XYZ file of C-alpha atoms in Angstrom:
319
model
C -8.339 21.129 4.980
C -8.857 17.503 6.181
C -11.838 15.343 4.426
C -12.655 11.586 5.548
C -14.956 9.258 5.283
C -15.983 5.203 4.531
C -15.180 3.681 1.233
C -14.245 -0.131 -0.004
C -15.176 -1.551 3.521
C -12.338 0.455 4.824
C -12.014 4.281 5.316
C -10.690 6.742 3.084
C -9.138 10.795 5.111
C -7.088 13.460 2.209
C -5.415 16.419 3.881
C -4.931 19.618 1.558
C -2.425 21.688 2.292
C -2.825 25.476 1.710
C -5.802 24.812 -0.940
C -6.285 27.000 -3.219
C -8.999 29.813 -2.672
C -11.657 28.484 -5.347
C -11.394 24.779 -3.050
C -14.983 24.768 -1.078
C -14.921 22.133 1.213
C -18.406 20.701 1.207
C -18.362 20.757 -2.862
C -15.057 19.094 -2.562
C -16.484 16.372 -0.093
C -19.329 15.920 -1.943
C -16.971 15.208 -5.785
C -14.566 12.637 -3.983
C -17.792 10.631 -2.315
C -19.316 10.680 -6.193
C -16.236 9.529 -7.660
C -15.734 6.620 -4.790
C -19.512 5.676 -4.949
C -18.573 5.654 -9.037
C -15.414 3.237 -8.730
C -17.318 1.084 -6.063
C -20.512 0.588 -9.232
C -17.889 -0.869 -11.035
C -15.584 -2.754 -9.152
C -16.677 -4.096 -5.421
C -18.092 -7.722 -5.430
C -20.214 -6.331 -2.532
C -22.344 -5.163 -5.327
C -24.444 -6.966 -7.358
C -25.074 -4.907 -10.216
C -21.718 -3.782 -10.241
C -19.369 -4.254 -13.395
C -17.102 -6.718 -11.819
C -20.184 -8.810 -10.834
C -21.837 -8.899 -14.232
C -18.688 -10.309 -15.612
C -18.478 -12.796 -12.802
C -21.656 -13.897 -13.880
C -21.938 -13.723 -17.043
C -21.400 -16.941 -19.269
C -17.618 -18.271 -20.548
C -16.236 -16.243 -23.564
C -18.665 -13.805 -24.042
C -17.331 -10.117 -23.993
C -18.475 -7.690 -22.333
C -17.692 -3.531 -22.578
C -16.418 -2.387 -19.483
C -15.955 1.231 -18.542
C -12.674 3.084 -19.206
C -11.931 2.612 -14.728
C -12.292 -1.072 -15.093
C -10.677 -1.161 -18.351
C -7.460 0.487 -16.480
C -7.141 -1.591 -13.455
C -7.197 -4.689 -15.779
C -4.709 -3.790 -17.944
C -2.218 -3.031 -15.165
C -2.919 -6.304 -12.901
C -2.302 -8.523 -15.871
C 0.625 -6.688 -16.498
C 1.388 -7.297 -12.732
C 0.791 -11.196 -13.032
C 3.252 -11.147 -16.023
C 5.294 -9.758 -14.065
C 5.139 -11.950 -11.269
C 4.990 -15.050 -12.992
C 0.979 -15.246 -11.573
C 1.421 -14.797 -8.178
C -0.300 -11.683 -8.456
C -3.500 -12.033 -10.002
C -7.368 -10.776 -9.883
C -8.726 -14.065 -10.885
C -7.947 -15.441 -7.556
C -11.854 -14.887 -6.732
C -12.628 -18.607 -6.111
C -10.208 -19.533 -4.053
C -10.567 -16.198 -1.293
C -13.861 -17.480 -1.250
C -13.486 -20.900 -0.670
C -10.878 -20.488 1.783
C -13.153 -17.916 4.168
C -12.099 -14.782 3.121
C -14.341 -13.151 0.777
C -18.305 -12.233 0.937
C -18.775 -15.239 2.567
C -17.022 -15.578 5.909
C -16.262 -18.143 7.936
C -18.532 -18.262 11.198
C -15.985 -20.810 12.943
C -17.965 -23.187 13.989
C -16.739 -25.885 11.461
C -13.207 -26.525 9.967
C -11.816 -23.824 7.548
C -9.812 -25.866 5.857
C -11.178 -26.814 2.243
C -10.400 -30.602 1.294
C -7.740 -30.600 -1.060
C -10.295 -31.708 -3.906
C -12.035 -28.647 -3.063
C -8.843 -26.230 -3.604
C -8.373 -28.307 -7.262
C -11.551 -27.299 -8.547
C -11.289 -23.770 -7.313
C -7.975 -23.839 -9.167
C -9.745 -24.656 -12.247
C -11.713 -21.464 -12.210
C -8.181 -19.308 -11.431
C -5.779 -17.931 -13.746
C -4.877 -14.439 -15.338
C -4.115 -15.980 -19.030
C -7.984 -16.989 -19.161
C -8.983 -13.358 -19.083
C -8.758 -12.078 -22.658
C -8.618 -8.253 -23.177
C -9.292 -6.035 -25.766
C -8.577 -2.338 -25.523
C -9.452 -1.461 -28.838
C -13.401 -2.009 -27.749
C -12.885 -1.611 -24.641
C -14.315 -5.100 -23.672
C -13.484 -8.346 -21.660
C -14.124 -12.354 -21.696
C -13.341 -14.951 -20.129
C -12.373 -18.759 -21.341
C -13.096 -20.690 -18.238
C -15.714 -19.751 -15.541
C -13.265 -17.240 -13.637
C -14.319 -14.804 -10.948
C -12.921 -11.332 -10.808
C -11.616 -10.036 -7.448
C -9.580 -6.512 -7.819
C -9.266 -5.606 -3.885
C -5.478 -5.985 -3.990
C -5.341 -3.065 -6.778
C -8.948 -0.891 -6.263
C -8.286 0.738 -3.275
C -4.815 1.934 -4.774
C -6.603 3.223 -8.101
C -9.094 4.890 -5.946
C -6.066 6.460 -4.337
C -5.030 7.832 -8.035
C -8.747 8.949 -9.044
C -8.810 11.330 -5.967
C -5.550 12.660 -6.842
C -6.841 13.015 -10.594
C -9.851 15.221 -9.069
C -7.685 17.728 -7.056
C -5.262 18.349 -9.262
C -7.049 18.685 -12.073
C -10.197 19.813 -11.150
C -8.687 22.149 -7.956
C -5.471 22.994 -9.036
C -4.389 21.501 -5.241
C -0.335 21.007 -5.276
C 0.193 19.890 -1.698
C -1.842 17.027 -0.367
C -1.790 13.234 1.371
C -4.592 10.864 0.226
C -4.805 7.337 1.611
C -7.648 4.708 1.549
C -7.182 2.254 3.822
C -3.676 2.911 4.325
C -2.832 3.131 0.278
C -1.346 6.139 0.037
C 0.002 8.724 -2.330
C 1.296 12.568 -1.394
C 2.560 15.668 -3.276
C 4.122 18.713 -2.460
C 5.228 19.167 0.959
C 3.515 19.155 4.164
C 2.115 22.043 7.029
C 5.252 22.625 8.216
C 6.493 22.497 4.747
C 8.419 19.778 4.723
C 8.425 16.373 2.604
C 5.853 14.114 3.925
C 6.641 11.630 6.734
C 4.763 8.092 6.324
C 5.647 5.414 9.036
C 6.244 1.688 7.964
C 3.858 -0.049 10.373
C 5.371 -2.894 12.671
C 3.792 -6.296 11.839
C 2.453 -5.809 15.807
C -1.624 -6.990 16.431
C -2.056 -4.640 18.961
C -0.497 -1.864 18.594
C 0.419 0.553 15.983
C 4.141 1.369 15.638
C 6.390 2.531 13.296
C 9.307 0.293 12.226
C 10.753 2.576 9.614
C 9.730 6.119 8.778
C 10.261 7.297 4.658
C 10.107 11.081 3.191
C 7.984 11.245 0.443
C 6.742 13.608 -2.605
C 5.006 13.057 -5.464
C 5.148 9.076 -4.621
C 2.896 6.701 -3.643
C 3.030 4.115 -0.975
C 1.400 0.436 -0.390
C 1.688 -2.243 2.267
C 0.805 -5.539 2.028
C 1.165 -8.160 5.212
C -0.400 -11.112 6.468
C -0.513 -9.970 10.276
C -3.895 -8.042 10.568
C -6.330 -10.750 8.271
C -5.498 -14.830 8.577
C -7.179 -17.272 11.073
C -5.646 -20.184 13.049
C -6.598 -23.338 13.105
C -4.701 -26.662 15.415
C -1.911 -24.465 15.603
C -1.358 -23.582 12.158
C -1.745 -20.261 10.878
C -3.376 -19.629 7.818
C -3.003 -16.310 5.822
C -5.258 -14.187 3.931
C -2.859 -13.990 1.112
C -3.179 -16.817 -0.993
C -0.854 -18.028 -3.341
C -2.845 -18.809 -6.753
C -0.256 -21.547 -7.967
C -0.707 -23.460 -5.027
C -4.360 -22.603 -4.339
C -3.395 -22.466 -0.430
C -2.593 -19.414 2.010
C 1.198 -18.134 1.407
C 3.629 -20.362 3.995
C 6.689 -18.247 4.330
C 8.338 -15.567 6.127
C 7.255 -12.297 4.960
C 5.392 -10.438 7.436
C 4.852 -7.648 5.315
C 5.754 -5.680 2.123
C 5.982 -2.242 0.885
C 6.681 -0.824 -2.059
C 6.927 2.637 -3.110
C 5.996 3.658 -6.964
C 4.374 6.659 -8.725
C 1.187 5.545 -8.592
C -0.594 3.939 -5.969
C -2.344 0.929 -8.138
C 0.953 0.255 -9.407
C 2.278 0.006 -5.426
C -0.804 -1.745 -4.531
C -0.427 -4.745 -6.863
C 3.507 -5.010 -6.715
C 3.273 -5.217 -2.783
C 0.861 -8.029 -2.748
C 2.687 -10.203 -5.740
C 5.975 -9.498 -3.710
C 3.827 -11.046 -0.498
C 2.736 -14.265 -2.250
C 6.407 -14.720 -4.108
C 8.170 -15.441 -0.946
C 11.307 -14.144 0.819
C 14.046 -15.240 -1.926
C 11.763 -15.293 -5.176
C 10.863 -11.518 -3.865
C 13.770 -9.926 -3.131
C 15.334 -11.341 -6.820
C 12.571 -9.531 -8.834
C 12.635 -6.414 -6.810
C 16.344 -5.688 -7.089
C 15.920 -7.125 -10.814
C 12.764 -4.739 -12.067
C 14.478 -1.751 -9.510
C 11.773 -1.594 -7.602
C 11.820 0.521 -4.157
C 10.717 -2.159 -1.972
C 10.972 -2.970 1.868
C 10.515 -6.277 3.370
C 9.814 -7.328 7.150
C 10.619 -10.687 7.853
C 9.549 -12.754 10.782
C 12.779 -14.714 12.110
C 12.488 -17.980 12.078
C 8.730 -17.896 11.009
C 7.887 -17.185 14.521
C 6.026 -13.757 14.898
C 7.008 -13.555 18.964
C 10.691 -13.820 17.902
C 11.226 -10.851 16.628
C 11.802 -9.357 13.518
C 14.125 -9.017 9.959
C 14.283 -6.035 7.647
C 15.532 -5.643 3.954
C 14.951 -2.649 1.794
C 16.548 -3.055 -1.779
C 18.779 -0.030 -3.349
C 16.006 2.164 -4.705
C 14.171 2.265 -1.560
C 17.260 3.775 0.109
C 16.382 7.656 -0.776
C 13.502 7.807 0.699
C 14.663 6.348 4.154
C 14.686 8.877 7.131
């Protein structure tokens, strides 16, 4: 059984394998667009009446109950910017924005480069230790004017709600759920087999593999700079930006994936690992055990070629 569809300004395809008999695939289709329309009402900036967007607008340290969805993906990116000493982190809103990469996009027709007074007071408005959070109620403030931007964890929790639904709700054992190339699998495949997922080369136009894993009952995220930046006099200029610095990352990482058992969890660890850089990357990978796997670009030039590392608990998955 194959279901697909749009979601999160990407696309979202699950593959059931050997469903069981009470699985109807129109009621099926219809429960994972409800729950995807749900997680979109509360979290996409897209939305103006969305959770996320209240709290962006809503005045400085006044809380606000969010629902239990919300709630979740908060608690775990804060725990992510701990983490990653902040180089991770959802309050990073101001500065996607400024630099051309959020709602508002750049048209090109002017510099999109922000003066460096510009990237200060964005900074002002940026960092995960001015989002207070109480689980107890269930509720969130702020202590500066911040501006929420969960796209480096939602699709990966979306990933995890579907899974929720057919398991639970289905009984379904054997599947492969991705949205927008977040993925997560259980079980084993058609052929019955452990799933095969393909590491994407950092390559524009084409799509090929660079390293193939075997996975079940993981999840898998990638995050790279190769597919989203702009250029400008020569200079390339990331989408990944580096809240510290307020600037798009300048480094060598082309991309990063991480494997974990939950696909928010791979999500957000793949993107702090991104903005860290080479060195400060690999350290808290191999430090924290993570099953991580880095592609370099030699010599920061993306037409020389390439570099891999893959720390110790990424080896058992390798093919």
């Amino acid at each position: 059984m194959y279901l697909s569809g749009s979601t999160m300004g990407t696309t979202y395809s699950i593959t059931v394998v050997s469903p069981p008999e009470n699985v109807v695939h129109a009621e099926l289709q219809k429960d994972i667009d409800e729950s995807l329309n749900s997680l979109n009402q509360q979290m996409s900036t897209y939305i103006n009446t969305s959770e996320i967007m209240l709290f962006n607008n809503a005045p400085v340290n006044q809380w606000q109950k969010i629902s239990p969805e919300f709630l979740d993906v908060v608690i775990l990116s804060q725990k992510i910017s701990g983490l990653t000493n902040g180089r991770f982190d959802i309050t990073i809103g101001p500065l996607v924005e400024l630099w051309g990469f959020g709602k508002k996009q750049h048209k090109g027709d002017t510099s999109q480069i922000p003066e460096i007074t510009e990237i200060n007071a964005a900074k002002n408005r940026v960092g995960w230790q001015n989002l207070i959070v109480n689980a107890e109620t269930q509720s969130i403030k702020k202590s500066v004017p911040l501006w929420l931007d969960v796209s480096a964890v939602a699709k990966g929790y979306a990933v995890d709600k579907l899974v929720e639904l057919l398991e639970q709700r289905y009984g379904v054992e054997h599947y492969l759920a991705e949205i927008g190339g977040e993925m997560r699998v259980n079980g084993k495949n058609r052929q019955k087999k452990l799933w095969r997922i393909g590491i994407e080369k950092p390559a524009l136009l084409q799509k090929e593999a660079q390293q193939l894993v075997q996975l079940t009952d993981n999840a898998i995220a990638t995050s790279g700079d190769y597919r989203n930046y702009f250029e400008e006099n020569g200079q390339r200029f990331s989408h990944t930006i580096d809240p510290l610095t307020g600037q798009p990352v300048r480094h060598t990482i082309a991309s990063v994936t991480v494997i974990a058992n939950t696909t928010a969890e791979a999500d957000a660890l793949a993107t702090g690992l991104n903005v860290l850089g080479e060195e400060a990357a690999i350290d808290l990978a191999a430090k924290e055990g993570l099953a991580a796997y880095f592609i370099f670009y030699d010599n920061e030039n993306p037409t020389a070629g390439y570099r891999t590392f893959f720390t110790d608990a990424f080896k058992p998955f390798m093919n």
